[in-house]
Amino acid sequence: HLTIFYPERILKRICFIREEFDIIPVTESTNRSPVIHISHNIAVESWCVKTVFMYCYESTLKINPLWRREHIRPDRYTRMALLLNPNVATFWNARKTLILHQYLEAQSDFLLTKLVLSQKPKCVEALAHRRWLLRQRLGNQGWLETELKLCDQLSNRMKCNYHAWSHRQSVYNLASSLYGFDPNLWISEFQTSEEWTRYHVSDHSGWHYRKFLLSHLKSNLIEAGSDLEVIQTHFNHLVCQLSPSAFYASLL
């Protein structure tokens, strides 16, 4: 049986995860470590999941995360617990506290959320935590491209992934609030939605995002200005046959 020492041994290896984490289906324990560690990839055998999770859960509730000498332990406990069950908001909130008090780097949680989403592409709590992280680090270059690429990966991994498209909408709104209406970004996103809906006709999430983009364009026609004709060329052939003035009127 798993003793109290085994969870701590597992937790000490969590910091080495950089690429993949998984749970290997093994019904019985053997006289060896339940951790498989290859390069920056770690997996744990399924027979120890419940024990490790409950150990992390109970330990997290007992520790004050703001005590300077103890901040490393709640980092390990919450990280492991979230990899096993990412739908517990208490653990995400504990990590927010560590980040706000500068006991934990936000970058570590960008990696953690990516690991969680690689296994659970529809995890609402992980996506919400990622949006919170973005609001803490909006000065970082490349954040928009990174988030849009992640949304592509999530929507491809699981069809009708409403949560991934909703996250994409939030990211687009965040970019618009920071930089204003960007015709190039709008065209790129509209092309993405066009390609997606062409090959996933029954995916209502992609259509909902497409409708969102059209509504956003309609509310920013004045800012679009001279770029309106460029935007027009990316619509279907029926719309493209309209004159710029008629196209403008069709959106009003």
CSV table of C-alpha atoms in Angstrom, one decimal:
chain,number,residue,atom,x,y,z
A,1,HIS,CA,0.0,0.0,0.0
A,2,LEU,CA,1.0,3.6,-0.6
A,3,THR,CA,2.5,5.2,2.5
A,4,ILE,CA,2.8,8.9,3.4
A,5,PHE,CA,6.3,8.9,2.0
A,6,TYR,CA,5.3,8.0,-1.5
A,7,PRO,CA,3.2,11.1,-2.2
A,8,GLU,CA,6.1,13.3,-1.2
A,9,ARG,CA,8.4,11.4,-3.5
A,10,ILE,CA,6.0,11.9,-6.3
A,11,LEU,CA,5.5,15.6,-5.6
A,12,LYS,CA,9.3,16.3,-5.6
A,13,ARG,CA,9.3,15.2,-9.3
A,14,ILE,CA,6.5,17.5,-10.4
A,15,CYS,CA,8.8,20.4,-11.0
A,16,PHE,CA,10.5,18.4,-13.8
A,17,ILE,CA,7.3,18.3,-15.9
A,18,ARG,CA,7.7,20.4,-19.0
A,19,GLU,CA,6.0,18.6,-21.8
A,20,GLU,CA,3.5,15.9,-21.0
A,21,PHE,CA,1.7,14.4,-18.0
A,22,ASP,CA,-0.5,11.3,-18.0
A,23,ILE,CA,-2.1,8.6,-15.9
A,24,ILE,CA,-1.3,5.0,-16.8
A,25,PRO,CA,-4.1,2.5,-16.2
A,26,VAL,CA,-2.6,0.0,-13.7
A,27,THR,CA,-5.0,-1.8,-11.4
A,28,GLU,CA,-2.6,-3.2,-8.9
A,29,SER,CA,0.4,-1.8,-7.1
A,30,THR,CA,3.8,-3.4,-7.3
A,31,ASN,CA,6.9,-3.1,-5.2
A,32,ARG,CA,8.3,-0.1,-7.1
A,33,SER,CA,7.6,3.6,-7.6
A,34,PRO,CA,4.3,4.5,-9.3
A,35,VAL,CA,6.0,7.3,-11.1
A,36,ILE,CA,7.4,7.0,-14.7
A,37,HIS,CA,9.8,9.8,-15.4
A,38,ILE,CA,11.3,10.1,-18.9
A,39,SER,CA,13.1,13.3,-19.8
A,40,HIS,CA,10.6,16.1,-19.1
A,41,ASN,CA,7.6,13.8,-19.2
A,42,ILE,CA,6.0,12.2,-16.1
A,43,ALA,CA,3.2,9.7,-15.6
A,44,VAL,CA,1.7,8.1,-12.5
A,45,GLU,CA,0.0,4.7,-12.3
A,46,SER,CA,-3.7,4.9,-11.8
A,47,TRP,CA,-3.8,2.8,-8.6
A,48,CYS,CA,-2.2,5.6,-6.6
A,49,VAL,CA,-4.2,8.5,-7.9
A,50,LYS,CA,-6.9,8.6,-5.2
A,51,THR,CA,-4.3,8.4,-2.4
A,52,VAL,CA,-2.1,11.1,-3.8
A,53,PHE,CA,-5.0,13.4,-4.6
A,54,MET,CA,-6.4,13.1,-1.1
A,55,TYR,CA,-3.0,13.6,0.4
A,56,CYS,CA,-2.6,16.9,-1.6
A,57,TYR,CA,-6.1,18.0,-0.8
A,58,GLU,CA,-5.7,17.6,2.9
A,59,SER,CA,-2.2,19.1,3.0
A,60,THR,CA,-3.3,22.1,1.0
A,61,LEU,CA,-6.1,22.9,3.5
A,62,LYS,CA,-3.7,22.6,6.4
A,63,ILE,CA,-0.9,24.9,5.2
A,64,ASN,CA,-0.9,28.7,5.1
A,65,PRO,CA,0.3,29.5,1.6
A,66,LEU,CA,1.5,32.9,2.6
A,67,TRP,CA,4.0,31.7,5.2
A,68,ARG,CA,7.3,32.3,3.5
A,69,ARG,CA,8.9,29.1,4.5
A,70,GLU,CA,5.9,27.0,3.3
A,71,HIS,CA,5.1,28.4,-0.1
A,72,ILE,CA,7.0,25.6,-2.0
A,73,ARG,CA,4.8,22.9,-0.5
A,74,PRO,CA,1.4,24.3,-1.5
A,75,ASP,CA,2.8,24.9,-5.0
A,76,ARG,CA,3.6,21.2,-5.2
A,77,TYR,CA,0.4,20.0,-3.6
A,78,THR,CA,-1.9,22.2,-5.8
A,79,ARG,CA,0.1,21.4,-8.9
A,80,MET,CA,-0.3,17.7,-8.4
A,81,ALA,CA,-3.9,17.9,-7.4
A,82,LEU,CA,-4.8,19.9,-10.4
A,83,LEU,CA,-3.1,17.5,-12.8
A,84,LEU,CA,-5.2,14.7,-11.3
A,85,ASN,CA,-8.4,16.7,-11.0
A,86,PRO,CA,-8.4,20.3,-12.5
A,87,ASN,CA,-12.0,21.1,-11.8
A,88,VAL,CA,-11.5,22.1,-8.2
A,89,ALA,CA,-11.5,25.9,-8.1
A,90,THR,CA,-10.0,25.9,-4.5
A,91,PHE,CA,-6.6,24.8,-5.9
A,92,TRP,CA,-6.6,27.4,-8.7
A,93,ASN,CA,-7.5,30.1,-6.1
A,94,ALA,CA,-4.6,29.0,-3.9
A,95,ARG,CA,-2.2,29.4,-6.8
A,96,LYS,CA,-3.6,32.8,-7.5
A,97,THR,CA,-2.8,33.8,-4.0
A,98,LEU,CA,0.8,32.6,-4.4
A,99,ILE,CA,1.2,34.5,-7.7
A,100,LEU,CA,-0.3,37.7,-6.3
A,101,HIS,CA,2.2,37.6,-3.4
A,102,GLN,CA,5.1,36.9,-5.7
A,103,TYR,CA,5.8,33.4,-4.3
A,104,LEU,CA,5.1,31.9,-7.7
A,105,GLU,CA,5.9,32.9,-11.2
A,106,ALA,CA,2.9,33.3,-13.5
A,107,GLN,CA,4.8,31.5,-16.3
A,108,SER,CA,4.7,28.3,-14.3
A,109,ASP,CA,0.9,28.4,-14.4
A,110,PHE,CA,0.8,29.0,-18.1
A,111,LEU,CA,2.7,25.8,-18.4
A,112,LEU,CA,0.4,24.0,-15.8
A,113,THR,CA,-2.8,25.1,-17.6
A,114,LYS,CA,-1.4,23.9,-20.9
A,115,LEU,CA,-0.6,20.5,-19.4
A,116,VAL,CA,-4.1,20.2,-17.9
A,117,LEU,CA,-5.7,21.2,-21.2
A,118,SER,CA,-3.7,18.7,-23.1
A,119,GLN,CA,-5.6,16.0,-21.2
A,120,LYS,CA,-8.9,17.8,-20.7
A,121,PRO,CA,-9.5,20.3,-23.6
A,122,LYS,CA,-12.8,21.4,-22.1
A,123,CYS,CA,-11.6,22.2,-18.6
A,124,VAL,CA,-13.4,25.5,-17.7
A,125,GLU,CA,-11.4,26.2,-14.6
A,126,ALA,CA,-8.1,25.9,-16.4
A,127,LEU,CA,-9.2,28.3,-19.1
A,128,ALA,CA,-10.6,30.7,-16.6
A,129,HIS,CA,-7.3,30.6,-14.7
A,130,ARG,CA,-5.4,31.2,-17.9
A,131,ARG,CA,-7.5,34.4,-18.6
A,132,TRP,CA,-6.7,35.6,-15.1
A,133,LEU,CA,-3.0,35.1,-15.8
A,134,LEU,CA,-3.3,37.0,-19.0
A,135,ARG,CA,-4.7,40.0,-17.2
A,136,GLN,CA,-1.6,39.9,-14.9
A,137,ARG,CA,0.9,39.8,-17.7
A,138,LEU,CA,-0.5,41.8,-20.6
A,139,GLY,CA,2.9,43.4,-21.3
A,140,ASN,CA,4.4,40.2,-22.6
A,141,GLN,CA,5.0,40.0,-26.4
A,142,GLY,CA,3.5,37.2,-28.3
A,143,TRP,CA,0.7,36.4,-25.8
A,144,LEU,CA,-2.1,36.9,-28.4
A,145,GLU,CA,-0.5,34.4,-30.9
A,146,THR,CA,0.1,31.9,-28.2
A,147,GLU,CA,-3.5,32.0,-27.0
A,148,LEU,CA,-5.0,31.7,-30.5
A,149,LYS,CA,-2.7,28.8,-31.3
A,150,LEU,CA,-3.8,27.1,-28.1
A,151,CYS,CA,-7.4,27.6,-29.0
A,152,ASP,CA,-6.7,26.0,-32.4
A,153,GLN,CA,-5.2,23.0,-30.7
A,154,LEU,CA,-8.1,22.6,-28.2
A,155,SER,CA,-10.8,22.9,-30.9
A,156,ASN,CA,-9.0,20.3,-33.0
A,157,ARG,CA,-8.5,17.9,-30.1
A,158,MET,CA,-12.2,17.9,-29.2
A,159,LYS,CA,-15.0,18.8,-31.6
A,160,CYS,CA,-17.8,21.2,-30.5
A,161,ASN,CA,-15.5,22.5,-27.8
A,162,TYR,CA,-17.6,25.5,-26.8
A,163,HIS,CA,-15.2,26.4,-24.0
A,164,ALA,CA,-12.2,26.7,-26.4
A,165,TRP,CA,-14.2,29.0,-28.7
A,166,SER,CA,-15.5,31.0,-25.7
A,167,HIS,CA,-11.9,31.4,-24.6
A,168,ARG,CA,-10.9,32.6,-28.1
A,169,GLN,CA,-13.7,35.2,-28.0
A,170,SER,CA,-12.4,36.5,-24.6
A,171,VAL,CA,-8.9,36.7,-25.9
A,172,TYR,CA,-10.1,38.6,-29.0
A,173,ASN,CA,-12.1,41.0,-26.8
A,174,LEU,CA,-9.0,41.5,-24.6
A,175,ALA,CA,-6.9,42.3,-27.6
A,176,SER,CA,-9.5,44.7,-28.9
A,177,SER,CA,-9.7,46.5,-25.5
A,178,LEU,CA,-5.9,46.9,-25.5
A,179,TYR,CA,-5.2,47.8,-29.1
A,180,GLY,CA,-8.5,48.9,-30.5
A,181,PHE,CA,-10.1,47.4,-33.7
A,182,ASP,CA,-7.4,45.7,-35.7
A,183,PRO,CA,-8.5,44.9,-39.3
A,184,ASN,CA,-5.7,42.4,-39.9
A,185,LEU,CA,-6.6,40.5,-36.7
A,186,TRP,CA,-10.3,40.5,-37.7
A,187,ILE,CA,-9.5,39.2,-41.2
A,188,SER,CA,-7.3,36.5,-39.8
A,189,GLU,CA,-9.9,35.4,-37.3
A,190,PHE,CA,-12.7,35.5,-39.9
A,191,GLN,CA,-10.6,33.4,-42.2
A,192,THR,CA,-10.1,30.9,-39.4
A,193,SER,CA,-13.8,30.7,-38.7
A,194,GLU,CA,-14.5,30.4,-42.4
A,195,GLU,CA,-12.2,27.4,-42.8
A,196,TRP,CA,-13.5,25.8,-39.6
A,197,THR,CA,-17.2,26.1,-40.5
A,198,ARG,CA,-16.5,24.8,-44.0
A,199,TYR,CA,-15.2,21.5,-42.7
A,200,HIS,CA,-17.2,21.3,-39.4
A,201,VAL,CA,-20.7,22.3,-40.5
A,202,SER,CA,-22.4,20.8,-37.4
A,203,ASP,CA,-20.1,22.5,-34.9
A,204,HIS,CA,-22.3,25.3,-33.5
A,205,SER,CA,-19.3,26.7,-31.5
A,206,GLY,CA,-17.5,27.8,-34.7
A,207,TRP,CA,-20.6,29.4,-36.1
A,208,HIS,CA,-21.2,31.2,-32.9
A,209,TYR,CA,-17.7,32.7,-33.0
A,210,ARG,CA,-18.3,33.7,-36.6
A,211,LYS,CA,-21.4,35.5,-35.6
A,212,PHE,CA,-19.5,37.2,-32.8
A,213,LEU,CA,-16.9,38.5,-35.4
A,214,LEU,CA,-19.6,39.9,-37.6
A,215,SER,CA,-21.2,41.7,-34.7
A,216,HIS,CA,-17.8,43.1,-33.7
A,217,LEU,CA,-17.2,44.4,-37.2
A,218,LYS,CA,-20.7,46.0,-37.3
A,219,SER,CA,-20.0,47.9,-34.1
A,220,ASN,CA,-16.6,49.1,-35.3
A,221,LEU,CA,-17.4,50.2,-38.9
A,222,ILE,CA,-16.2,53.7,-38.2
A,223,GLU,CA,-12.8,52.5,-37.0
A,224,ALA,CA,-12.5,50.1,-39.9
A,225,GLY,CA,-12.6,53.1,-42.3
A,226,SER,CA,-10.5,52.6,-45.4
A,227,ASP,CA,-9.9,49.0,-44.5
A,228,LEU,CA,-13.5,48.2,-45.1
A,229,GLU,CA,-12.9,47.3,-48.8
A,230,VAL,CA,-10.1,45.0,-47.8
A,231,ILE,CA,-12.4,43.3,-45.3
A,232,GLN,CA,-15.1,43.0,-47.9
A,233,THR,CA,-12.9,40.8,-50.1
A,234,HIS,CA,-12.8,38.1,-47.5
A,235,PHE,CA,-16.6,37.5,-47.5
A,236,ASN,CA,-18.4,35.1,-49.7
A,237,HIS,CA,-18.8,35.8,-53.4
A,238,LEU,CA,-22.3,37.2,-53.0
A,239,VAL,CA,-21.2,39.8,-50.6
A,240,CYS,CA,-18.1,40.6,-52.6
A,241,GLN,CA,-20.3,41.6,-55.6
A,242,LEU,CA,-21.7,44.5,-53.6
A,243,SER,CA,-20.2,47.9,-53.9
A,244,PRO,CA,-18.4,49.3,-50.8
A,245,SER,CA,-21.4,51.6,-50.0
A,246,ALA,CA,-23.9,48.7,-50.4
A,247,PHE,CA,-21.7,46.4,-48.3
A,248,TYR,CA,-21.5,49.1,-45.6
A,249,ALA,CA,-25.3,49.5,-45.6
A,250,SER,CA,-25.8,45.7,-45.4
A,251,LEU,CA,-24.0,45.7,-42.0
A,252,LEU,CA,-26.1,48.5,-40.5
